[in-house]
Short mmCIF file of C-alpha atoms and ligand atoms in Angstrom, two decimals:
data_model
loop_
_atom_site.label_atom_id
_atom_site.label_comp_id
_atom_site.label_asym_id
_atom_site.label_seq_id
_atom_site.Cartn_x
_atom_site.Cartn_y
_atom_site.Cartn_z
CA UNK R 1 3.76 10.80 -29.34
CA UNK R 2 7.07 10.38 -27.60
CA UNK R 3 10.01 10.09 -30.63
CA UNK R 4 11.48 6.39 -30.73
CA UNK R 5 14.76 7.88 -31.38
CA UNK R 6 15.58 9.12 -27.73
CA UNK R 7 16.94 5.63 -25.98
CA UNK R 8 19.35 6.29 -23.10
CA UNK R 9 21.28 3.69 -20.90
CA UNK R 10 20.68 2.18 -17.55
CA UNK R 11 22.69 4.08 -14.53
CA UNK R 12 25.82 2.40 -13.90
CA UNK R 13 24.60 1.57 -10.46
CA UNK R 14 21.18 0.98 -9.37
CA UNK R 15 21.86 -0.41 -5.84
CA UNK R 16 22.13 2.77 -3.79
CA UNK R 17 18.47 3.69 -4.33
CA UNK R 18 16.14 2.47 -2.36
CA UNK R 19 12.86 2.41 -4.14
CA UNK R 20 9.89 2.76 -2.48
CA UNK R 21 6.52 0.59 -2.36
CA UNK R 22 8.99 -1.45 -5.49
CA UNK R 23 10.29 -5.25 -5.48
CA UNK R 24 13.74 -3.65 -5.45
CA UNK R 25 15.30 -7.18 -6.16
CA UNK R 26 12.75 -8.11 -8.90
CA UNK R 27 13.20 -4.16 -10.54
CA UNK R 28 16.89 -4.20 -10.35
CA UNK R 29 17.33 -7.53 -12.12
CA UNK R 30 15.00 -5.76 -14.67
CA UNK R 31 15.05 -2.45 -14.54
CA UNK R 32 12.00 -0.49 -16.00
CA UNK R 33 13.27 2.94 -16.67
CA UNK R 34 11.34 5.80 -18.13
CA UNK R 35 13.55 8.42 -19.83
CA UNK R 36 10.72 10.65 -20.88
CA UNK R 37 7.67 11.90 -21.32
CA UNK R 38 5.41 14.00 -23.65
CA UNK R 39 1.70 14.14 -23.68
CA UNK R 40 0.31 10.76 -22.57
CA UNK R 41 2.92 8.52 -23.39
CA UNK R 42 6.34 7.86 -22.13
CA UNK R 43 9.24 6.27 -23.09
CA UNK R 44 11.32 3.49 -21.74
CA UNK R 45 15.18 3.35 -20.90
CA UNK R 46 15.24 0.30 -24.27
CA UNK R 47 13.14 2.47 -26.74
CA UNK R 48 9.25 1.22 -25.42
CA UNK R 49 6.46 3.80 -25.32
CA UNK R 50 3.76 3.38 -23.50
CA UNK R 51 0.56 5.25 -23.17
CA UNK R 52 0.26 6.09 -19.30
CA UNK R 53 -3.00 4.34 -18.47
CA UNK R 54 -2.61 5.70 -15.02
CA UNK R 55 -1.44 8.86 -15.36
CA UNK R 56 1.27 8.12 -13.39
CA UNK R 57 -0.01 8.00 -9.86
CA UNK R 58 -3.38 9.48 -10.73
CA UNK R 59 -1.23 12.60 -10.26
CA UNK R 60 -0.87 13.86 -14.34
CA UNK R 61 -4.32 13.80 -15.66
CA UNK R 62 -3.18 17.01 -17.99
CA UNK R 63 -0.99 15.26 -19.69
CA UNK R 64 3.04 15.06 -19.49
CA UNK R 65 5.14 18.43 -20.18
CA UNK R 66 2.72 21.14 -20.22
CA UNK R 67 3.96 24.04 -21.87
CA UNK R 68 1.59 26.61 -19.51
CA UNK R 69 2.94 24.65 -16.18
CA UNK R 70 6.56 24.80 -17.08
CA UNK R 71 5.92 28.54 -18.07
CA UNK R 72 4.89 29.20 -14.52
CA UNK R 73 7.00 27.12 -12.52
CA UNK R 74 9.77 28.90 -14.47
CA UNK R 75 8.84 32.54 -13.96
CA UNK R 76 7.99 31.84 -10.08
CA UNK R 77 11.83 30.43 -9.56
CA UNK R 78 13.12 33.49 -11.11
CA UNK R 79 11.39 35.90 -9.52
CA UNK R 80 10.84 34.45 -6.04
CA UNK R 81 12.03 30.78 -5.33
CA UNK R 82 11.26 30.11 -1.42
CA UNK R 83 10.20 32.16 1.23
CA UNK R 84 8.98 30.76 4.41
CA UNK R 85 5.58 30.04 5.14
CA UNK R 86 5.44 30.37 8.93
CA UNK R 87 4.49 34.13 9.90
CA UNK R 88 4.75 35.76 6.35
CA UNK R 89 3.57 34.48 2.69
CA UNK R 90 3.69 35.46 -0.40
CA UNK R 91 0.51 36.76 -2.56
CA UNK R 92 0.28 33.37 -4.86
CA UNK R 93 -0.30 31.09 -1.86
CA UNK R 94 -3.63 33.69 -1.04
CA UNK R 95 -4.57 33.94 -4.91
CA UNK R 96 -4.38 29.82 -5.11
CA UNK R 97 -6.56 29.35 -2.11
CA UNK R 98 -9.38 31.86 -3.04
CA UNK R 99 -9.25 29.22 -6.50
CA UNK R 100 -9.58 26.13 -4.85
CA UNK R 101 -12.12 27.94 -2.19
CA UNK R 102 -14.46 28.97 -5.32
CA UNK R 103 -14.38 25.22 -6.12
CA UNK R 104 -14.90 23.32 -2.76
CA UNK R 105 -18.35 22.35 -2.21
CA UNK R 106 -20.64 24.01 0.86
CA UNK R 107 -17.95 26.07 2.78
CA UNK R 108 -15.16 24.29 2.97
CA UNK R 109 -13.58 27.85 2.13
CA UNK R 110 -10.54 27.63 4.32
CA UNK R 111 -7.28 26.15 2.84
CA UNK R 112 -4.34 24.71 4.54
CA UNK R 113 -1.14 23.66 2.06
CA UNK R 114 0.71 20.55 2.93
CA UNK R 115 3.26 18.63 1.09
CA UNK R 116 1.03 15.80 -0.32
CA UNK R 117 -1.61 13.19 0.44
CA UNK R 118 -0.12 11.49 3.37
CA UNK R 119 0.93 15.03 5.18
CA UNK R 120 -2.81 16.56 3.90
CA UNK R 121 -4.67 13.54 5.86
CA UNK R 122 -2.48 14.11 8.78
CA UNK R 123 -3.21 17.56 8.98
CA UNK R 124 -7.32 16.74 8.76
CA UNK R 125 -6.74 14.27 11.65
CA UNK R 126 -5.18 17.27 13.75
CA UNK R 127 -7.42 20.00 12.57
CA UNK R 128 -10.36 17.75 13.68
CA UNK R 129 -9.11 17.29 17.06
CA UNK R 130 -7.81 21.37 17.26
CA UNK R 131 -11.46 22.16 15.93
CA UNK R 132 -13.20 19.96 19.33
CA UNK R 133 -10.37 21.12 21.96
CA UNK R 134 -11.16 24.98 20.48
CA UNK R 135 -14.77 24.18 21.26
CA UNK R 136 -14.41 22.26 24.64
CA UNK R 137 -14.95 18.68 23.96
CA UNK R 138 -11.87 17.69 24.37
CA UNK R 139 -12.98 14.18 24.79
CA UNK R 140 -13.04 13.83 21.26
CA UNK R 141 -9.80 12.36 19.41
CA UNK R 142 -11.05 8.61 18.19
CA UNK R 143 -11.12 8.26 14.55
CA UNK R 144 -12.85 5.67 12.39
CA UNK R 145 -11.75 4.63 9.28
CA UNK R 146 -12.84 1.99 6.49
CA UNK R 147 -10.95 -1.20 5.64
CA UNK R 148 -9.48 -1.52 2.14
CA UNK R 149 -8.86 2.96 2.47
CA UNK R 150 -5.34 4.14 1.56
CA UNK R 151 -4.68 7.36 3.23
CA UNK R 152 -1.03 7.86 3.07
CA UNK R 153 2.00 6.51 5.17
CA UNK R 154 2.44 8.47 7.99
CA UNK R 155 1.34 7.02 11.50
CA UNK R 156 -2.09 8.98 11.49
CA UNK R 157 -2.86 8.15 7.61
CA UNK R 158 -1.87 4.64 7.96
CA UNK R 159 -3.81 4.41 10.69
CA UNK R 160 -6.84 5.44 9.34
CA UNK R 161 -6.35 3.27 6.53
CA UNK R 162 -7.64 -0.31 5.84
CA UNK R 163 -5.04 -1.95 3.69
CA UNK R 164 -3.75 -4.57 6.37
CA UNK R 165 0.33 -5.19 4.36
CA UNK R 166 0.78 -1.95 4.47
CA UNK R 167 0.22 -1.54 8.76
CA UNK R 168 1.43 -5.02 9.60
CA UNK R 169 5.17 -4.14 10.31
CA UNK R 170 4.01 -1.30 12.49
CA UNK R 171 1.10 -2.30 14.40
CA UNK R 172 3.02 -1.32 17.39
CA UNK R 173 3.10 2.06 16.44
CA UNK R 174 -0.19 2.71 15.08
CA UNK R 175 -2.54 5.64 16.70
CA UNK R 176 -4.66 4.40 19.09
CA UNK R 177 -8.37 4.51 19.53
CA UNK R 178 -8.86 4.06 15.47
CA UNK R 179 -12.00 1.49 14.66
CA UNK R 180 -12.73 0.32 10.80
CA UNK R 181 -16.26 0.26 9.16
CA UNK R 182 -16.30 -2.29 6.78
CA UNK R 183 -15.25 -1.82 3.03
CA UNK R 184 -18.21 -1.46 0.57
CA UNK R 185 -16.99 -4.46 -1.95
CA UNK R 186 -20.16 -6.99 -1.93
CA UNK R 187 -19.89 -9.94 -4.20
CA UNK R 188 -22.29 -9.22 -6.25
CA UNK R 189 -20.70 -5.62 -7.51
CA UNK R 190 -18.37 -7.58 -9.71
CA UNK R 191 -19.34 -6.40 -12.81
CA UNK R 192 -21.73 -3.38 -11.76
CA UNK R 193 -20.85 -0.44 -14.10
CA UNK R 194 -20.99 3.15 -12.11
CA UNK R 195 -22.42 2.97 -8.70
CA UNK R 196 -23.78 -0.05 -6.76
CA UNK R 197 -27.85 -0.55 -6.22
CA UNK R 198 -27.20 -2.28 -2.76
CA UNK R 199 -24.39 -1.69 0.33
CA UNK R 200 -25.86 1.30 1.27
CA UNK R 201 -26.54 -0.53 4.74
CA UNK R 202 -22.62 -1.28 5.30
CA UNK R 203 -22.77 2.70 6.38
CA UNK R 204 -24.87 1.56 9.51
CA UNK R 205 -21.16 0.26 11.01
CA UNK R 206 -20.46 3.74 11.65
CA UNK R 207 -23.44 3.41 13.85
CA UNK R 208 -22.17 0.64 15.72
CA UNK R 209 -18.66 1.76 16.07
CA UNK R 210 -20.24 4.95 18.02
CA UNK R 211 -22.32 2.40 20.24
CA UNK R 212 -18.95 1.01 20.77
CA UNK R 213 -16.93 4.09 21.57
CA UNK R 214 -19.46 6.57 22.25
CA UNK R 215 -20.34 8.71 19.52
CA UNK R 216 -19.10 11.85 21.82
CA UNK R 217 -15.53 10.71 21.59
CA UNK R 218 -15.08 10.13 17.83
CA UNK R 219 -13.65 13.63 16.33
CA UNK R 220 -14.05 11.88 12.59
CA UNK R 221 -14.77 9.63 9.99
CA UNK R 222 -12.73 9.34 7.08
CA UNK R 223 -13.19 7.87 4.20
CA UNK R 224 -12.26 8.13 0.37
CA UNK R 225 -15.55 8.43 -1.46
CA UNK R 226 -14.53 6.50 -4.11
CA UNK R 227 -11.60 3.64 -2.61
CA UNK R 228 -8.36 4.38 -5.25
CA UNK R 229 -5.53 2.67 -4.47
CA UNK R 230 -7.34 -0.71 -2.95
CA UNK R 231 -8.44 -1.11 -6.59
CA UNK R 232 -11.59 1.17 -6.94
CA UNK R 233 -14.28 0.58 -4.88
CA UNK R 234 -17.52 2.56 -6.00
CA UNK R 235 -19.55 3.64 -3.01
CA UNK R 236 -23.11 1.93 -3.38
CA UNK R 237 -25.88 4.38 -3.90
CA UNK R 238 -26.92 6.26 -0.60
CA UNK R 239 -23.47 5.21 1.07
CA UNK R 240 -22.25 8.28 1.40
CA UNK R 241 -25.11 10.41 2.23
CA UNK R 242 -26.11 7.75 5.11
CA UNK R 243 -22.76 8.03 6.52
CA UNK R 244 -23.07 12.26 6.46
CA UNK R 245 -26.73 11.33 8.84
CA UNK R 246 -24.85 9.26 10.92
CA UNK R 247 -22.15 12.01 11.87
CA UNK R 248 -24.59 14.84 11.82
CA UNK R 249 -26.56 12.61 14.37
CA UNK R 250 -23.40 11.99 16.62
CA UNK R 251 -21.46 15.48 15.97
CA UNK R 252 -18.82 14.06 14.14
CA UNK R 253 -16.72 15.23 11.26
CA UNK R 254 -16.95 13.68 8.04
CA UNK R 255 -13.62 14.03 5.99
CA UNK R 256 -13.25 12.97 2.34
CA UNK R 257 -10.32 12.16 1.38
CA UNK R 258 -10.00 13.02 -2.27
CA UNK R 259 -6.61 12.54 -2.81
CA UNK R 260 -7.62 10.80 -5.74
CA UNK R 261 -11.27 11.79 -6.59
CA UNK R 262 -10.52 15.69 -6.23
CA UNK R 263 -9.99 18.15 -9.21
CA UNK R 264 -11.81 15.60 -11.75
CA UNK R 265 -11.75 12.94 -12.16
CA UNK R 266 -15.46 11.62 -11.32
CA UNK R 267 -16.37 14.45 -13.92
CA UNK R 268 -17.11 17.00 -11.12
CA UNK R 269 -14.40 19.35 -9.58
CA UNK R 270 -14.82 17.08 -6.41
CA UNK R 271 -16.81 13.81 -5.48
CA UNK R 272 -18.44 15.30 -2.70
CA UNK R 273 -20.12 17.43 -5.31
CA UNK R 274 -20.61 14.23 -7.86
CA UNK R 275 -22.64 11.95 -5.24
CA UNK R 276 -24.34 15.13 -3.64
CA UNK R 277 -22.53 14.83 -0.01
CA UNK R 278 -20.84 17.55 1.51
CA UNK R 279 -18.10 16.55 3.97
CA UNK R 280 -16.35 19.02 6.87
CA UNK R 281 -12.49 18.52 5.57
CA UNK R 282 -11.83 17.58 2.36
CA UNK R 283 -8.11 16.53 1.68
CA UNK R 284 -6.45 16.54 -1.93
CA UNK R 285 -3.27 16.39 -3.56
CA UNK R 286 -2.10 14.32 -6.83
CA UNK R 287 -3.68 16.36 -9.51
CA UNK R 288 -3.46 19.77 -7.93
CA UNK R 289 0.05 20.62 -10.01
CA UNK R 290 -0.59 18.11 -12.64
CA UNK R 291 2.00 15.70 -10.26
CA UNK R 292 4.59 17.77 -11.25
CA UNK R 293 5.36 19.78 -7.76
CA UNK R 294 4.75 17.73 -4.33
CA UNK R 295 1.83 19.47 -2.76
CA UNK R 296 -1.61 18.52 -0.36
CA UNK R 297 -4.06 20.72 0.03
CA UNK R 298 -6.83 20.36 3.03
CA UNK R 299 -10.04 22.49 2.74
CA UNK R 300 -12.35 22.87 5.66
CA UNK R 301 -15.70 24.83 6.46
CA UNK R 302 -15.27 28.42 7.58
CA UNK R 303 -16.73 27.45 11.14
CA UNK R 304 -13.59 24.82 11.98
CA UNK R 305 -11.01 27.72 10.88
CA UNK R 306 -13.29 30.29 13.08
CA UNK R 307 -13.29 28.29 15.86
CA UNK R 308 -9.69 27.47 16.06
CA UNK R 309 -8.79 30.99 15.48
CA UNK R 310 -11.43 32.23 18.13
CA UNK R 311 -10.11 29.95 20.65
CA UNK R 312 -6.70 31.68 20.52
CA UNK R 313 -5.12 34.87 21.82
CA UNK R 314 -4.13 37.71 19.87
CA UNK R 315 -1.15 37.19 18.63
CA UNK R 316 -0.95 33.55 19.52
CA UNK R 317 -0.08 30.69 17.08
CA UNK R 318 -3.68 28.88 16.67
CA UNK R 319 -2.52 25.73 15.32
CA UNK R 320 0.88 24.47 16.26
CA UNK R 321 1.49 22.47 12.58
CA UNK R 322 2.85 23.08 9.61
CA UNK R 323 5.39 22.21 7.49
CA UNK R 324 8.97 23.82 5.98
CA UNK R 325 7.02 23.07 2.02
CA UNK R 326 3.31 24.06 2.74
CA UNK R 327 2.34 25.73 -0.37
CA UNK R 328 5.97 27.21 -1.42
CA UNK R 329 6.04 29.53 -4.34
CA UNK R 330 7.32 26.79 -6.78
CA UNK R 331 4.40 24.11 -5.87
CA UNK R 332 1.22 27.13 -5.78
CA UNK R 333 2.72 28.57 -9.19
CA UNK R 334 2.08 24.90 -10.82
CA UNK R 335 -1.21 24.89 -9.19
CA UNK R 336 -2.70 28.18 -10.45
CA UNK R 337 -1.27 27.35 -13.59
CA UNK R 338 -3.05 23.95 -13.44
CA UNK R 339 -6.24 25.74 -12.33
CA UNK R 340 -6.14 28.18 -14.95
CA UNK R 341 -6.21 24.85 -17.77
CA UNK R 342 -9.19 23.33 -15.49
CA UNK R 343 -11.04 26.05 -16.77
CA UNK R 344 -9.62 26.99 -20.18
CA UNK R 345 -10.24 23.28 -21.65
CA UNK R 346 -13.06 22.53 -18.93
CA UNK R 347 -11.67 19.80 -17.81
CA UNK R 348 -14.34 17.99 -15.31
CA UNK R 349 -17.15 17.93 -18.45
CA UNK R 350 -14.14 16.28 -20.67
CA UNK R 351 -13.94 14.09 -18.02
CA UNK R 352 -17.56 13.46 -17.56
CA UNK R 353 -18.34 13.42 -21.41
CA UNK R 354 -15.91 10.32 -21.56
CA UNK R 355 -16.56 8.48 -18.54
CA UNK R 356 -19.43 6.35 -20.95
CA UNK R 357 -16.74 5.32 -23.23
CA UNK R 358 -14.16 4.09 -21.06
CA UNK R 359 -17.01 2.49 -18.87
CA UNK R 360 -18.00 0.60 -22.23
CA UNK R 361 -14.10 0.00 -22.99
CA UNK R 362 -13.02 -1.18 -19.82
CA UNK R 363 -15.83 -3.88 -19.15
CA UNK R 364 -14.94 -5.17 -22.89
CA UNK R 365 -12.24 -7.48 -21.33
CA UNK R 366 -14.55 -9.03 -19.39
CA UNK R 367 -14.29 -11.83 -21.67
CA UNK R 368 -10.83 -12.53 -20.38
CA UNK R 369 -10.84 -15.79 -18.41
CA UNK R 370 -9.25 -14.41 -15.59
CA UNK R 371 -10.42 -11.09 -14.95
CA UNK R 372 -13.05 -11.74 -11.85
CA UNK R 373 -14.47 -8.11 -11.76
CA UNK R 374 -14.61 -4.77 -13.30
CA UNK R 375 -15.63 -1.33 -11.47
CA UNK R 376 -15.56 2.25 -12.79
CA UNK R 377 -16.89 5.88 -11.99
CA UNK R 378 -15.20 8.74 -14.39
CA UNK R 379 -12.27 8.14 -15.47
CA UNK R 380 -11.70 5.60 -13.28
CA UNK R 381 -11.33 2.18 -13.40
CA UNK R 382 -10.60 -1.15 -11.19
CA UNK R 383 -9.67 -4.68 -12.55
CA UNK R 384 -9.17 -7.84 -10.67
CA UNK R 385 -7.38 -10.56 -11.82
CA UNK R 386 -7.72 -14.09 -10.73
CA UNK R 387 -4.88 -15.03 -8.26
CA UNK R 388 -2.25 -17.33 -8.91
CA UNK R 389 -0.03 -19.08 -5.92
CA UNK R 390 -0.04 -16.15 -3.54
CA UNK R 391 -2.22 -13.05 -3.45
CA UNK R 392 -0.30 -10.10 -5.44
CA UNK R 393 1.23 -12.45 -8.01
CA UNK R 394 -0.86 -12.36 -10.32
CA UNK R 395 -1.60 -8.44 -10.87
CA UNK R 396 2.42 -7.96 -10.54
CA UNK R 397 2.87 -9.97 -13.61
CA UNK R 398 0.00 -8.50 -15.52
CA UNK R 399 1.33 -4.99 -14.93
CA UNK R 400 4.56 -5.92 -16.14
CA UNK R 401 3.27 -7.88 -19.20
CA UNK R 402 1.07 -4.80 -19.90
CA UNK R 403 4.23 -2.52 -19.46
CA UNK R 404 5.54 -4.88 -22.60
CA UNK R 405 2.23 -4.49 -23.84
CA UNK R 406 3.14 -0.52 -24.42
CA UNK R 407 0.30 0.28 -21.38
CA UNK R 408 1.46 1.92 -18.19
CA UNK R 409 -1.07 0.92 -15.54
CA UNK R 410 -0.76 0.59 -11.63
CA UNK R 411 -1.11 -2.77 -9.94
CA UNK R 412 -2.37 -3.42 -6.06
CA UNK R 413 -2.35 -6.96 -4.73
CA UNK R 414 -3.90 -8.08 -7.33
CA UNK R 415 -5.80 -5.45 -8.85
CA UNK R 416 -4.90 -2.96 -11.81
CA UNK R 417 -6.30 0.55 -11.43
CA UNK R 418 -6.77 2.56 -14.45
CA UNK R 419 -6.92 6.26 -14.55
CA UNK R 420 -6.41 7.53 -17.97
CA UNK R 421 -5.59 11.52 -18.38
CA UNK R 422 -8.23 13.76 -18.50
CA UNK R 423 -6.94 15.24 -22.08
CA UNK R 424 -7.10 11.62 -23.28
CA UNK R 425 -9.33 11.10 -26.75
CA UNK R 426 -11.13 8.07 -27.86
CA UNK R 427 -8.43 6.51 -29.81
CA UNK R 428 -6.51 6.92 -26.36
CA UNK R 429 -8.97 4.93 -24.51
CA UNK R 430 -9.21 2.49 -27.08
CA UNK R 431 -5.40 1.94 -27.15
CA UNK R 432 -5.63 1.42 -23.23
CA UNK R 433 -7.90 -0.94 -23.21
CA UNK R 434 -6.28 -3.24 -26.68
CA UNK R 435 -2.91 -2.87 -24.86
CA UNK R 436 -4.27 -4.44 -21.65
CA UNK R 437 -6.14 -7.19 -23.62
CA UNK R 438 -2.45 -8.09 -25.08
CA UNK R 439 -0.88 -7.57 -21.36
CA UNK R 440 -3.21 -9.75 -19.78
CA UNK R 441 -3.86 -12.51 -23.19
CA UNK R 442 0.33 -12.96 -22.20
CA UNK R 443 -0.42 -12.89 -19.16
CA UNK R 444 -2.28 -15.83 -19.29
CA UNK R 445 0.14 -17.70 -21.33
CA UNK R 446 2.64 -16.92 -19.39
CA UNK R 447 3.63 -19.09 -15.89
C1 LIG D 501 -6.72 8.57 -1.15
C2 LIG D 501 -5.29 8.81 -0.86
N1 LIG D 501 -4.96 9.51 0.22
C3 LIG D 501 -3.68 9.78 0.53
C4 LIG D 501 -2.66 9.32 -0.27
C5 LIG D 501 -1.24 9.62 0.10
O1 LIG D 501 -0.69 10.51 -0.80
P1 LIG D 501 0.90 10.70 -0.90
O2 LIG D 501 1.44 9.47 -1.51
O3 LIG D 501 1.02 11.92 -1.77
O4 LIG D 501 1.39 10.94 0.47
C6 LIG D 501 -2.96 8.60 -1.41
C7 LIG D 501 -1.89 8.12 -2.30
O5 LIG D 501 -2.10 7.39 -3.23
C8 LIG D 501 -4.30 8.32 -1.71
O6 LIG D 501 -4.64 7.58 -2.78
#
């Protein structure tokens, strides 16, 4: 537990910053500062803590100031603090790689670093289309997405993605030949605990988007197995494994993004592995160094990396991408060091051995008047609340009424996702889910 005595004041000036995907206006009338953290809590700027229901962005599921990450990030910067990554390395980035490789699914056993989610995706989108040029169908660069996915902000990620305010501004700019399958939210999953019974069907739109385009020109389909930041979508039963026919059936890649689902948190190491699919790219970031160092990671089978490579001469560069931060020495120490706790406290059966209780926990408040649905899988959760005026309202004042509530939680439109650590214990869970009740009781009360 954070100590109540640490209080701090506000910066002197909070105009410069520009804060991203933030009301600035409504944040810098009322600023919510954290000044620390410790565990899974933090502590606000006026002497709040709050149990981070979230774990931040999804991105600190071990827990805030780990003693074994800070070790490692500390001894990498003295010994070696940057070297570049473009024609020569350094041996952590190889040691890190053979770890994730032993924990990929199938033979996704090649790994490219990036600098997070959005730069990971990016890098999938280009790898699919180097892997078809390298092999002569060089027709192939359409890409089809799934309304209500969140891939990132870049051109190609926000392409891909389904979440129209976020592409509205840019439309102009967007990639083109990029089609949407329809999102897998039916009305009648609103209170379905774990995974769906029907949907499975909405994976025939992958079908008709290759009528449409001709199955011979889409490179890949993307999708997030389990949709985070839209508010947790659960994929129905057989979703995923009819969309894996469908591309088999057409030759086209299927990438999960797990951004999100990877290293845990459905209770295996990835959800490819938890609903028994095995995709061609699989893109992470968030929980690979515990949130603490930007990195992405992308892993892809051994024949898209052979293919690219063959297609090259000696000598040649045989992908022309990259970036100045793809697995530097400071982000790959914090990720073997997070790798090395994965297995120590084996993590993904904490994870899996709680997912009943926080399933059980967070469908409790659906006695709450205006909470329309409830989804989970893992440690994962999704609440809607009714909306009031405009779409977005609502779940903004929730999360801040939750924030008074002493729970940190992350609102979309208006949604709350939950993701609680993976080291959290019972009592941890139980405290998330009490503090909401209060958040969204004064919500409720409130105008
Ligand atoms: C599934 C998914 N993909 C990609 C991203 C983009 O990651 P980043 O914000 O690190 O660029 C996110 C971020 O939340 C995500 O949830």
């Amino acid at each position: 537990m954070v100590s109540t005595s640490f209080q701090t004041k506000i910066p002197n000036s909070l105009n410069e910053h520009w804060m991203p995907f933030s009301s600035n206006k409504d944040f810098k009338k009322n600023p919510r500062i954290i000044v620390k953290a410790e565990g899974i809590h933090l502590q606000t700027h006026d002497g709040k803590t709050l149990i981070d229901g979230s774990s931040g962005l999804y991105c600190n599921p071990l827990g805030h100031g780990r003693k074994e990450i800070i070790e490692a990030i500390k001894n990498q910067l003295e010994n070696l603090d940057y070297t570049m990554p473009f024609q020569q390395g350094y041996g952590g980035s190889f040691e890190l790689a053979t770890m994730i490789a032993q924990k990929t699914p199938g033979d996704l056993n090649r790994i490219f670093y990036t600098i997070c989610g959005s730069t990971a995706v990016e890098t999938a989108i280009k790898i699919a289309v180097a892997y078809f040029r390298s092999i002569g169908q060089t027709n192939r660069f359409k890409f089809v997405g799934r309304e209500r996915g969140y891939h990132g902000m870049n051109i190609g990620a926000l392409t891909v993605g389904g979440i129209p305010n976020n592409s509205k501004e840019f439309k102009n700019i967007l990639m083109p030949g990029v089609e949407h399958m329809r999102h897998t939210f039916l009305p009648e999953h609103k209170f379905i605990k774990g995974q769906p019974d029907t949907g499975s069907e909405l994976a025939d739109d992958l079908e008709t988007i290759a009528k449409k385009l001709g199955g011979e020109n889409i490179a890949a389909c993307i999708v997030e197995p389990i949709a985070g930041s839209t508010g947790t979508l659960i994929p129905p039963k057989n979703y995923l494994q009819k969309l894996r026919k469908i591309c088999d059936k057409h030759g086209i890649l299927l990438i999960f993004d797990e951004v999100v689902t990877g290293w845990g948190r459905t209770g295996s190491a990835f959800a490819a592995q938890e609903f028994g699919v095995t995709p061609d790219i699989i893109t992470m970031a968030k929980a690979t160094t515990n949130g603490i160092v930007p990195m992405g990671v992308v892993a892809v089978r051994e024949k898209i990396y052979e293919s690219v490579m063959d297609a090259s001469p000696e000598g040649a560069v045989e992908l022309f991408h990259g970036y100045t931060y793809s697995g530097i020495p400071v982000a790959v120490s914090a990720a073997i060091a997070v790798q090395k706790i994965f297995e120590k406290e084996d993590i993904f059966n904490r994870v899996k051995k709680l997912s009943k209780y926080f399933e059980n926990g967070l469908h409790s408040l659906k006695d709450l008047s205006c909470v329309d649905s409830i989804r989970n899988y893992g440690l994962l959760g999704g609440v809607d609340i009714s909306m009031r005026d405009k779409p977005g309202k609502a779940g903004f004042n929730v999360y801040k009424k939750c924030y008074d509530a002493g729970v940190n939680i992350k609102p979309t439109g208006d949604a709350l996702i939950i993701a609680p650590p993976f080291v959290c214990e019972k009592k941890h869970i139980d405290e998330i889910i009490e503090k909401m009740r209060t958040g969204i009781k004064n919500h409720l009360n409130s105008n």
